[in-house]
CSV table of C-alpha atoms in Angstrom, one decimal:
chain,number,residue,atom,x,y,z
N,1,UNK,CA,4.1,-13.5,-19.9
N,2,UNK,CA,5.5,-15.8,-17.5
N,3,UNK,CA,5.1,-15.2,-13.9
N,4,UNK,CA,6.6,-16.7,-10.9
N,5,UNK,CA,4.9,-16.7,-7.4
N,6,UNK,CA,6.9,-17.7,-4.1
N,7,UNK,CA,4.9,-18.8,-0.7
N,8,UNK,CA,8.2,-17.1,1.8
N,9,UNK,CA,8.8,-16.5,5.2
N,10,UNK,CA,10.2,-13.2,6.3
N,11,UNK,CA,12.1,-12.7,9.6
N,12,UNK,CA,11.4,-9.4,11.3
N,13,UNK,CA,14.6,-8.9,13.9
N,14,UNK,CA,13.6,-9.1,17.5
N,15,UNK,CA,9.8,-9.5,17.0
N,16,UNK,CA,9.5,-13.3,14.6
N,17,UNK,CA,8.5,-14.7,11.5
N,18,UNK,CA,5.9,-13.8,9.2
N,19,UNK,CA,4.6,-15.3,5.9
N,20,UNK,CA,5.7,-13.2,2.9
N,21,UNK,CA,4.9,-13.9,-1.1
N,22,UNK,CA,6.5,-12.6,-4.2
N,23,UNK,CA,4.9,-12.3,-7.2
N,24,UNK,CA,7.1,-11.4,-10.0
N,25,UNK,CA,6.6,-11.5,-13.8
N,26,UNK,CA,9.5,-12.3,-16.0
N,27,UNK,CA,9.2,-9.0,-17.6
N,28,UNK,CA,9.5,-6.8,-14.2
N,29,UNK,CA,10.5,-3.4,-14.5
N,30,UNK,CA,9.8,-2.3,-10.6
N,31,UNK,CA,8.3,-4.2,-7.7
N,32,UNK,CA,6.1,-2.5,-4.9
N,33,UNK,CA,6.4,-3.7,-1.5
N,34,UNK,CA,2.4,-4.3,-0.6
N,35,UNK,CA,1.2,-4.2,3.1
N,36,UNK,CA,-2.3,-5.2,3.9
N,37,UNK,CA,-5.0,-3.3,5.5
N,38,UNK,CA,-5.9,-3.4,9.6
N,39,UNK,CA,-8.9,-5.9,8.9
N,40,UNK,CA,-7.2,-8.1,6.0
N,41,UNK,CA,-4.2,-10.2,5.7
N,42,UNK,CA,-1.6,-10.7,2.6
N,43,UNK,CA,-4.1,-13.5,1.3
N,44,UNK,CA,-7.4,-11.3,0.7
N,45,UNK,CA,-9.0,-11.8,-2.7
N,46,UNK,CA,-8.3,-8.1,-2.9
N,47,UNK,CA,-4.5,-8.6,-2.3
N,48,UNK,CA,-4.6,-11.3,-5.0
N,49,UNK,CA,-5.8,-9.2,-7.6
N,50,UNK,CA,-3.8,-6.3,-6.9
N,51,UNK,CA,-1.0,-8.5,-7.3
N,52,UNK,CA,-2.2,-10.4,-10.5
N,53,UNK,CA,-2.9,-7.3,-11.9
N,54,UNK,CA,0.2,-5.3,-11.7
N,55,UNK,CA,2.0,-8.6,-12.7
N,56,UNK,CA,0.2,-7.9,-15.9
N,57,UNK,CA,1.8,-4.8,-16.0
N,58,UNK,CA,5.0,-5.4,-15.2
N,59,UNK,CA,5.3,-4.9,-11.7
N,60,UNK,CA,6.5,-7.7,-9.3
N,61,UNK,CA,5.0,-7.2,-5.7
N,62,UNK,CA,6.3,-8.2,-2.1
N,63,UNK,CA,3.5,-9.2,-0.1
N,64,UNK,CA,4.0,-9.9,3.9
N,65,UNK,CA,1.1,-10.2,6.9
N,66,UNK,CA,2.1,-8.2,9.8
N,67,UNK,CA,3.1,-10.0,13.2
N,68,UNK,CA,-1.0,-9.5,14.4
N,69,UNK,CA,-2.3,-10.9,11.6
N,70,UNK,CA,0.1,-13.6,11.4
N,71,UNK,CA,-0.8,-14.8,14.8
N,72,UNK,CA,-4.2,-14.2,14.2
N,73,UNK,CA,-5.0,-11.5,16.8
N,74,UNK,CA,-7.5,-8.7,16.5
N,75,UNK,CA,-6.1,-5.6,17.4
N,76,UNK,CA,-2.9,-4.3,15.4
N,77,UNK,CA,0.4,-4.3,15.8
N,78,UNK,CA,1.7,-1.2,17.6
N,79,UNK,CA,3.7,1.4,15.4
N,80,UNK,CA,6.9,0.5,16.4
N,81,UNK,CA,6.1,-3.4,15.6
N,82,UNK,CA,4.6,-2.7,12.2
N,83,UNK,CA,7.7,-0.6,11.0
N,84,UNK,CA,9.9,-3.3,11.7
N,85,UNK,CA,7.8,-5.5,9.8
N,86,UNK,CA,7.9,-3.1,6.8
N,87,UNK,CA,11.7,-2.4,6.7
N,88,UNK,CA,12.0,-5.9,6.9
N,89,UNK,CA,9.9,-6.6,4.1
N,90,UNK,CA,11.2,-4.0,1.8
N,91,UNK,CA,15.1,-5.2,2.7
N,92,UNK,CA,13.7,-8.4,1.5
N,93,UNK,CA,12.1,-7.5,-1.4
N,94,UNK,CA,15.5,-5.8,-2.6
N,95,UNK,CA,17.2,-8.6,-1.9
N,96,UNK,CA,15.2,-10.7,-4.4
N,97,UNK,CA,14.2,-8.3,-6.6
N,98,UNK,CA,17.8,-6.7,-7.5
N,99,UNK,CA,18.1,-4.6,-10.1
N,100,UNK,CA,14.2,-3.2,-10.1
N,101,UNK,CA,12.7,-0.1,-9.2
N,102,UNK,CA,11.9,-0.2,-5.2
N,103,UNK,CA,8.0,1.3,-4.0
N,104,UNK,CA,6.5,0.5,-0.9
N,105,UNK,CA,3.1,1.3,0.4
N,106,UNK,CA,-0.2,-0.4,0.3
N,107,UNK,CA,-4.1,-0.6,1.2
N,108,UNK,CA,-4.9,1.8,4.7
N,109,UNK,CA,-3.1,0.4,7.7
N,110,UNK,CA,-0.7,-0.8,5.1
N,111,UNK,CA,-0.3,2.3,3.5
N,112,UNK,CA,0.0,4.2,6.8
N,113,UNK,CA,2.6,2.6,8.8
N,114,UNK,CA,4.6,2.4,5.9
N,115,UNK,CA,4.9,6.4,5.6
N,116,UNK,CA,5.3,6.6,9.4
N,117,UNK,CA,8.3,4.3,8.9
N,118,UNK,CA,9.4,6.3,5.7
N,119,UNK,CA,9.2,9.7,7.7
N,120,UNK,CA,11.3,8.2,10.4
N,121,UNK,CA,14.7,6.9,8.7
N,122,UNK,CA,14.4,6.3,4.9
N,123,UNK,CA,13.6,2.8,3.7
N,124,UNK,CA,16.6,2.2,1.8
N,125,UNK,CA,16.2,1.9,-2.2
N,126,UNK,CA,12.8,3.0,-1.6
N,127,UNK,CA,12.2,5.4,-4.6
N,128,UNK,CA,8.1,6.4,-3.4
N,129,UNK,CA,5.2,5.4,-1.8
N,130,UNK,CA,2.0,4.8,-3.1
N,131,UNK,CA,-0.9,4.8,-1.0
N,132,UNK,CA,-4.3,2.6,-2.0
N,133,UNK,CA,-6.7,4.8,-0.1
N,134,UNK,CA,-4.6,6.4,2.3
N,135,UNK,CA,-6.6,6.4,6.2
N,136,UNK,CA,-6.6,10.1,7.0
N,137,UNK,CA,-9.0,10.0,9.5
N,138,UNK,CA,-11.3,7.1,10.9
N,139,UNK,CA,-14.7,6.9,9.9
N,140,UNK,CA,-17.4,9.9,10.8
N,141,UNK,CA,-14.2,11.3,12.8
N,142,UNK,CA,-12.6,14.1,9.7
N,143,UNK,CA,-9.4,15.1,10.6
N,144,UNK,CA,-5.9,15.4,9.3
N,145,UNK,CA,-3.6,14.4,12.5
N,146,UNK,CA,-2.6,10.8,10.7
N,147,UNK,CA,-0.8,13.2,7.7
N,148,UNK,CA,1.2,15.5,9.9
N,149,UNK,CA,4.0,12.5,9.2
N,150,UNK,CA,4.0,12.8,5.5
N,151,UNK,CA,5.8,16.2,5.4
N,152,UNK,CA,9.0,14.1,6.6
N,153,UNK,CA,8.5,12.2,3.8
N,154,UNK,CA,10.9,13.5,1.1
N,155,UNK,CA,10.3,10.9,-1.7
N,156,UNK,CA,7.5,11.1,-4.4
N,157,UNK,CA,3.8,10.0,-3.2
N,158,UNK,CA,0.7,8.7,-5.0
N,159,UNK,CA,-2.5,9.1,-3.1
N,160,UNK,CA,-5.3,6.9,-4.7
N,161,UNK,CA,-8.4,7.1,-3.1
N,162,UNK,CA,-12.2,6.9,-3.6
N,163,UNK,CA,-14.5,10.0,-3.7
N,164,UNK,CA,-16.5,8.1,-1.2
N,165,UNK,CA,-14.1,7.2,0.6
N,166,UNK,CA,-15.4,7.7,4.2
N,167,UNK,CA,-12.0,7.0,5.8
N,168,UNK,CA,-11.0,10.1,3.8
N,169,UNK,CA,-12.8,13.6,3.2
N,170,UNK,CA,-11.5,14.6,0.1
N,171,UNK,CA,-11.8,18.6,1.9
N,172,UNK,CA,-9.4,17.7,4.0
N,173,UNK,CA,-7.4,15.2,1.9
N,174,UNK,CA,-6.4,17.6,-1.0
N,175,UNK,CA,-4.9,20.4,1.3
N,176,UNK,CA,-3.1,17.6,2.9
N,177,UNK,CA,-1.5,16.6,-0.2
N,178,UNK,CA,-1.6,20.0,-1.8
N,179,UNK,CA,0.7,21.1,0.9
N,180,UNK,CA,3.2,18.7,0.1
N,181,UNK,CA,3.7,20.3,-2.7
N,182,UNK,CA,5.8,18.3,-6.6
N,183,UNK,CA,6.2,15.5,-4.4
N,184,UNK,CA,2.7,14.3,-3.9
N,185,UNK,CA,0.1,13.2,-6.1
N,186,UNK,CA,-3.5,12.2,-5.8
N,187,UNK,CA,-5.5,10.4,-8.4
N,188,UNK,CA,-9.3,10.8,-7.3
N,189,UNK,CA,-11.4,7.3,-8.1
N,190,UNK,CA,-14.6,8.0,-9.1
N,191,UNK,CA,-17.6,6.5,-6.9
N,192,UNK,CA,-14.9,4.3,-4.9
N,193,UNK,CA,-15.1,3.3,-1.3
N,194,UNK,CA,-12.2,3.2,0.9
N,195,UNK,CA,-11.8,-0.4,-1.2
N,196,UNK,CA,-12.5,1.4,-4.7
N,197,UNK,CA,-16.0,-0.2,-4.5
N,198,UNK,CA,-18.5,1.6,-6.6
N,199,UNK,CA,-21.9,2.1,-6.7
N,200,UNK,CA,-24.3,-0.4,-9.9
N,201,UNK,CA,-25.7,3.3,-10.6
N,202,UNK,CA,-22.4,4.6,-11.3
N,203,UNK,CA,-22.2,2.8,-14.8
N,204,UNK,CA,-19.1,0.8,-14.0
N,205,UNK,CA,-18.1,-2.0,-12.0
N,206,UNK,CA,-16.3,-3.3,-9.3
N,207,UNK,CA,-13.4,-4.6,-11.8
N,208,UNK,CA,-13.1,-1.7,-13.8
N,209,UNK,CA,-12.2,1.0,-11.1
N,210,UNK,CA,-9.7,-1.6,-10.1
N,211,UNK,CA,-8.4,-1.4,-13.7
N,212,UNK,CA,-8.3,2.5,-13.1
N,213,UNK,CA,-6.4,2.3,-9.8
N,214,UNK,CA,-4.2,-0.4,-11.3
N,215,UNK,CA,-3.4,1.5,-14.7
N,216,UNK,CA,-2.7,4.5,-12.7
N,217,UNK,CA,0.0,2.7,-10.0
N,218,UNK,CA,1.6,1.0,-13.0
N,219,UNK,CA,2.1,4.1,-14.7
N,220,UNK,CA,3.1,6.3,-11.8
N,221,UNK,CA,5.7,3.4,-10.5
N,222,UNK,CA,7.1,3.2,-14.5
N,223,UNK,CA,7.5,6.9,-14.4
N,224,UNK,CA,9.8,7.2,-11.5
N,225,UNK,CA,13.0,8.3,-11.8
């Protein structure tokens, strides 16, 4: 199946111009709106794949770097900053994407500041968010203070995230998303890091719990209402 990818820029009001790329396979059904983690930009072989791969499933994908990474500086962008950057990128995505299914999220920081933005003022056309390892707490430091956004979140959620995930103590992640009750759902990866990693004495590698997360978004985004 054909697929199309676009090198874009996307203007964020008041704050500049980032680079942005669509990938979009002549048989879309949806596209998801993909922000990048704190410590990775839009270009990361991980990004790529996540792309590629739900291209092969029928799923076009918005990618955009945030204004920090975009000017390559170290620290990231404050909240305010980084929901611009995601309304912008999801009014962008439905503009060249009309017609398909609208999900936003993304990996961590990605994830993260898009449900902050979500819980503020909805993202318009957004029909859910899916989360690739969602940052509950940072490392060593369990908590549940990042979440206490989600429950002004009132569209459909999909938490994927690693069992060793140390960004995310499944003890404290499953209330979390228990408590949001039909609207949330979490798919538990195996042996995955906070990057779906895994362990060589797990039996599997690398490529295949990608294939897990992957076959799980696709399906989640195709059965959205």
């Amino acid at each position: 199946m054909a697929v199309k990818t676009q090198e874009l820029k996307l203007d964020i009001e008041r704050i500049g111009t980032v680079s942005a790329i669509l990938t979009k396979p002549a048989n879309a059904r949806a596209c998801y709106v993909l922000a990048h983690g704190a410590g990775t930009d839009m270009r990361h072989a991980s990004m790529d794949k996540i792309a590629v791969g739900l291209a092969d499933r029928g799923i076009a994908t918005f990618r955009f770097n945030f204004p920090y990474m975009e000017k390559k500086l170290g620290r990231p962008d404050q909240p305010a900053v980084a929901h611009a950057a995601v309304r912008a990128a999801v009014a962008e995505a439905a503009r060249l994407c009309p017609g398909l299914k609208l999900v936003a999220g993304g990996k961590s920081f990605g994830g993260r500041m898009t449900s902050q933005a979500q819980s503020k003022a909805p993202l318009p056309g957004v029909k859910g968010l899916a989360f690739l390892g969602f940052p509950l707490h940072t490392d060593k430091k369990p908590s549940t203070d990042r979440a206490e956004h989600l429950a002004g979140v009132e569209i459909p959620m999909l938490f994927l995230q690693g069992t060793r995930d140390g960004l995310a103590d499944l003890d404290l992640l499953k209330p979390v998303v228990g408590g949001l009750g039909a609207k949330a759902t979490l798919h538990e990866v195996e042996g995955g890091d906070h990057s779906f990693a895994v362990l060589k004495k797990s039996g599997r590698t690398n490529d295949e719990a990608l294939t897990e997360v992957l076959d799980t978004l696709a399906a989640w985004i195709v059965a959205l209402a």
